[in-house]
Short mmCIF file of C-alpha atoms in Angstrom, two decimals:
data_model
loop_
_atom_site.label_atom_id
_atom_site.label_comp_id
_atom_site.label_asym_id
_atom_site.label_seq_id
_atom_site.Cartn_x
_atom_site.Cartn_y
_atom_site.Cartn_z
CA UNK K 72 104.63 90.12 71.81
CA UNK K 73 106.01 87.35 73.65
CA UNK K 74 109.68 88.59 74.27
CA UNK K 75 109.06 91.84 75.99
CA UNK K 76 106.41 89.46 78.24
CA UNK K 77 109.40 86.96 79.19
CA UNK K 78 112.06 89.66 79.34
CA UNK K 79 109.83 92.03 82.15
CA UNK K 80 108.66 88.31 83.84
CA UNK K 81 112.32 87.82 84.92
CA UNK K 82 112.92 91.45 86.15
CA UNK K 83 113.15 92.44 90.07
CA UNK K 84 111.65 95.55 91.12
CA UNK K 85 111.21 96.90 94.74
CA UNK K 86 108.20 98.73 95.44
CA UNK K 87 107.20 100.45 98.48
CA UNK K 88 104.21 98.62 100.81
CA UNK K 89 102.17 100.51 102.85
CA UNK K 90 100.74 98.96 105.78
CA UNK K 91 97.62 100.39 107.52
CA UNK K 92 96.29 99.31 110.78
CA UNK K 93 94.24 100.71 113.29
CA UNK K 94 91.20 101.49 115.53
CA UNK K 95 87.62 101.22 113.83
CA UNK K 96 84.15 102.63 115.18
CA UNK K 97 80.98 100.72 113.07
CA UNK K 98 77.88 101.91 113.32
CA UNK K 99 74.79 99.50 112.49
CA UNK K 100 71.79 102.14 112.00
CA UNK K 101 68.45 100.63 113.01
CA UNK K 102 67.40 98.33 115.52
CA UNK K 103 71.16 97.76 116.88
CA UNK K 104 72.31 101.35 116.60
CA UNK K 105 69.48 101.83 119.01
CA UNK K 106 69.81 98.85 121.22
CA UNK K 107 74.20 99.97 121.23
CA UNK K 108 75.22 102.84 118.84
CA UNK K 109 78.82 101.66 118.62
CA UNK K 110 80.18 98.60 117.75
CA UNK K 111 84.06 98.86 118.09
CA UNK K 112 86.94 96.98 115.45
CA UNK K 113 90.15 97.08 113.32
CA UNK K 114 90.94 99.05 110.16
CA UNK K 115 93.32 97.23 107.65
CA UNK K 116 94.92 98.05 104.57
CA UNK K 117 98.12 96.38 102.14
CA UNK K 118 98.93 98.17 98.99
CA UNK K 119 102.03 98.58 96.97
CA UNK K 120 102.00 102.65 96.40
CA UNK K 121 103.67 103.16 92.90
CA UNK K 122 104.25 107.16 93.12
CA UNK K 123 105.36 109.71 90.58
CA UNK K 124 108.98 109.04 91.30
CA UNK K 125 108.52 105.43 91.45
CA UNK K 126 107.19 105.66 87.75
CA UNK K 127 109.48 107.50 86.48
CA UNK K 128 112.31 105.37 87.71
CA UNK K 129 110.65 102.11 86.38
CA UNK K 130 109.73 102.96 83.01
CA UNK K 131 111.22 99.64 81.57
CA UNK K 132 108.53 97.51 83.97
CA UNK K 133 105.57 99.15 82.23
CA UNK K 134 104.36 97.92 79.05
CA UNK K 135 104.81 100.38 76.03
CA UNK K 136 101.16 100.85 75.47
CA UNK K 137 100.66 102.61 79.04
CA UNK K 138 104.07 104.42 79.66
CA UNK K 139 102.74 107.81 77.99
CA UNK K 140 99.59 107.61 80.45
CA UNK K 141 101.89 106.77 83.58
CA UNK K 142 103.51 109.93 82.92
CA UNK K 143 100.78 111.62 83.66
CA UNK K 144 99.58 109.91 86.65
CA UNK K 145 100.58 111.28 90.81
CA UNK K 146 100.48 108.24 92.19
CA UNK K 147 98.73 103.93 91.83
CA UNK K 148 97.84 101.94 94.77
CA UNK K 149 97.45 98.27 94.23
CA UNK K 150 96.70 95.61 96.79
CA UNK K 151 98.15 92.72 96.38
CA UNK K 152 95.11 90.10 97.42
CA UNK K 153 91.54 90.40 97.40
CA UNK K 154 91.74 87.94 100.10
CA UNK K 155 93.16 90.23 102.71
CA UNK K 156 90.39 91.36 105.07
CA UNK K 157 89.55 95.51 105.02
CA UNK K 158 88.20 95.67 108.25
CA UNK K 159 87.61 93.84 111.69
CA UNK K 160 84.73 94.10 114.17
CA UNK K 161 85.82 92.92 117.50
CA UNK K 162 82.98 94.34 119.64
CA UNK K 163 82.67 92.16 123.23
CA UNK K 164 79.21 92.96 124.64
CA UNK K 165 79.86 95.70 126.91
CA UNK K 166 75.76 96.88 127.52
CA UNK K 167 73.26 94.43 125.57
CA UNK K 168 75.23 93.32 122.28
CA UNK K 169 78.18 92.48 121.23
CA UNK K 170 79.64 91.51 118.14
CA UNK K 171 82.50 89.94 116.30
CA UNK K 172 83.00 89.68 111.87
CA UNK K 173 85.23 90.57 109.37
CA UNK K 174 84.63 92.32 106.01
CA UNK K 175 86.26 92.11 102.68
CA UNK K 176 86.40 94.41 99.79
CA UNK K 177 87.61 92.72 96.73
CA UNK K 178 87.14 95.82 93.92
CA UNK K 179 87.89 99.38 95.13
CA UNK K 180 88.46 102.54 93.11
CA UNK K 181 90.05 105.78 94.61
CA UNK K 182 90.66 109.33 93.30
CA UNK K 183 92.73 111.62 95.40
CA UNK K 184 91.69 114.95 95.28
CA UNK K 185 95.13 116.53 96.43
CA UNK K 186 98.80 115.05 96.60
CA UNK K 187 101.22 114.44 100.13
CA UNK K 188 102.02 115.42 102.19
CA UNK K 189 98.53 116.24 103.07
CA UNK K 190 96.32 113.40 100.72
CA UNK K 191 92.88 113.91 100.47
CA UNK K 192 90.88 111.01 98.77
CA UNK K 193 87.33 109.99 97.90
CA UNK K 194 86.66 106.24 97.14
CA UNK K 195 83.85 103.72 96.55
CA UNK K 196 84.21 99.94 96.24
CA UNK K 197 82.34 96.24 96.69
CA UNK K 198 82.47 94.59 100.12
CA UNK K 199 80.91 91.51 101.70
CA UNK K 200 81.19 91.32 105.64
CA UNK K 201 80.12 88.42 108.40
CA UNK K 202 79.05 89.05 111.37
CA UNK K 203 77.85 87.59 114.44
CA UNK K 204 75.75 89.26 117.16
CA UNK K 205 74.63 88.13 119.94
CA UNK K 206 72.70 90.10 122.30
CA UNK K 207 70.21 89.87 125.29
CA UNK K 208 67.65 92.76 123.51
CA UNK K 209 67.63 91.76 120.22
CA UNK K 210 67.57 88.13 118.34
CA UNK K 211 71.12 86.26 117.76
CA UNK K 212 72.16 87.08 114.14
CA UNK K 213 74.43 85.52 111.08
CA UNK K 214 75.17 88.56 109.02
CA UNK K 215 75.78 87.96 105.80
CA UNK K 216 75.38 90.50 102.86
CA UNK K 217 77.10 91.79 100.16
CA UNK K 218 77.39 95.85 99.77
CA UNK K 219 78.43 99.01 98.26
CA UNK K 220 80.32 101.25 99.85
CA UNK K 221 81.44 104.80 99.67
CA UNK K 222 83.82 107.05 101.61
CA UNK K 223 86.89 109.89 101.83
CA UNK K 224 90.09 109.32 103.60
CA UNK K 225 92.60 112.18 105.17
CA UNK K 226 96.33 111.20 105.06
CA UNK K 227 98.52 112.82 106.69
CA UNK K 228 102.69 112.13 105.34
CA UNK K 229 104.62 112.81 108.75
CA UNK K 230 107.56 110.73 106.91
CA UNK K 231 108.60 108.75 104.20
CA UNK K 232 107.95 105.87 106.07
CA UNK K 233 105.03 106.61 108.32
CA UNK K 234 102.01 107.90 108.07
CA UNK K 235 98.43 108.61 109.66
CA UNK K 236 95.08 108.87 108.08
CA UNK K 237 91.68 109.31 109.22
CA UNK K 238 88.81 108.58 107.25
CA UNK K 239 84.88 107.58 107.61
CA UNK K 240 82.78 104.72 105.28
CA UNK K 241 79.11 104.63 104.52
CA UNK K 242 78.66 100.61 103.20
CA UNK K 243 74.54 100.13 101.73
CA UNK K 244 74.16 96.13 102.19
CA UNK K 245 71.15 94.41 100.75
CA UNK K 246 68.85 94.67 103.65
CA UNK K 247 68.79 91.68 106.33
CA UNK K 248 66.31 90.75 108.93
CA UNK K 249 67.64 89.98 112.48
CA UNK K 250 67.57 86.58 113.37
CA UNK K 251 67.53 85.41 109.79
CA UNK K 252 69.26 85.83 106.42
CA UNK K 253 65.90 86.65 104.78
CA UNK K 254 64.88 90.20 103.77
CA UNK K 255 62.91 92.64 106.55
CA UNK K 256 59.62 93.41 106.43
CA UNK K 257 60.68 96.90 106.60
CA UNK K 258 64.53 98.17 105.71
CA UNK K 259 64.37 100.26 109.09
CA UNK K 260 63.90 96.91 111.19
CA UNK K 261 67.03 95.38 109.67
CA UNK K 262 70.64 96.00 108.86
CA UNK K 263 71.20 97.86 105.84
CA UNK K 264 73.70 100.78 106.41
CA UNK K 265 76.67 100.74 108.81
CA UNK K 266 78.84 103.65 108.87
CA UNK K 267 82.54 103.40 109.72
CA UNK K 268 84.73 106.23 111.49
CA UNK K 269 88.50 105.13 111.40
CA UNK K 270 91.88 106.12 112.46
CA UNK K 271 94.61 104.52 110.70
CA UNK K 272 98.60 104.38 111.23
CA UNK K 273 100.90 103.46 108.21
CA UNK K 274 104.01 101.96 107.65
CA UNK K 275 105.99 101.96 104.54
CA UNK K 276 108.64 99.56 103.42
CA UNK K 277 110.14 98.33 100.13
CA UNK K 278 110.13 95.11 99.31
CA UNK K 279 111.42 93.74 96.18
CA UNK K 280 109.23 91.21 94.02
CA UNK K 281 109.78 89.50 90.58
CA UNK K 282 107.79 90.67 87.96
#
């Protein structure tokens, strides 16, 4: 078992990277969506897309054991750090509130329901966001939850090396009082859902790694 290991570990592959940025709408239902219904942010994704083509030309980097199921796959996205951040809010107070945080998601699973150059996916994954607002209606809060979150993305192949997706997230945190980190007395007088409406523009590139 160890031979084929060392032999693929000292093997150079180039693999496309897609790079996603672009603008974000978040919406914190509850007390803020009522005291500012949009909170405003950045959209951010890094994956190495692994298509059809790209598996069939690469056989010899797969191990044996999945090269029949590979076959039989359209296409694997795989990011390369859970540390990379999914999402910024950058939301300056432009009424009562205002807001700045960042979110992570370090386990997602997709399944596209069609193939380019028109992609349509549906997704789910774990997050955990921060977030500070501060606002002159409602008390100063440290957000700070863990969540679930589920959603479907439109993709949109205009080239080989760019393309444009929209897409909207629903993420269900565990619920968080303002002002606090504790639990509301109620879920409706917290934050516990924030929907996400995004417009994304991609970049592809290869870049060539050692695997």
């Amino acid at each position: 078992m160890l031979g084929p290991v060392v032999a693929l570990a000292d093997q150079k592959v180039t693999v496309p990277v897609d790079v996603g940025v672009g603008p974000a709408a978040f919406l914190f239902f509850g007390p803020v969506f009522d005291d500012q219904p949009i909170h405003t942010g950045l959209k951010l994704s890094v994956d190495a897309v692994l298509d059809k083509e790209w598996l069939r030309k690469n056989q010899r980097v797969i191990p044996n054991r999945y090269r029949k199921q590979s076959r039989k796959v359209e296409e694997i996205r795989i990011s390369p750090s859970i540390f990379i951040p999914d999402s910024f809010i950058i939301s300056p107070k432009y009424r009562d509130t205002g807001m700045y945080g960042v979110t992570f998601k370090p386990l997602a699973l997709g399944l596209p329901l069609s193939s380019s150059p028109v992609r349509f996916s549906v997704g789910a994954g774990l997050v955990l966001t921060y977030a500070y607002m501060f606002s002159d209606t409602l008390p100063d809060t440290h957000f700070l939850r863990p969540g679930l979150d589920v959603g479907a993305d439109l993709e949109f192949q205009l080239s080989k090396s760019f393309l444009i997706s929209v897409g909207w997230e629903s993420t269900l945190y565990v619920p968080q009082e303002l002002g606090g980190l504790g639990l509301p007395d109620s879920v409706g007088d917290g934050i516990f859902h924030v929907g996400q409406a995004y417009l994304q523009f991609h970049f592809r590139f290869p870049y060539t790694t050692r695997l």
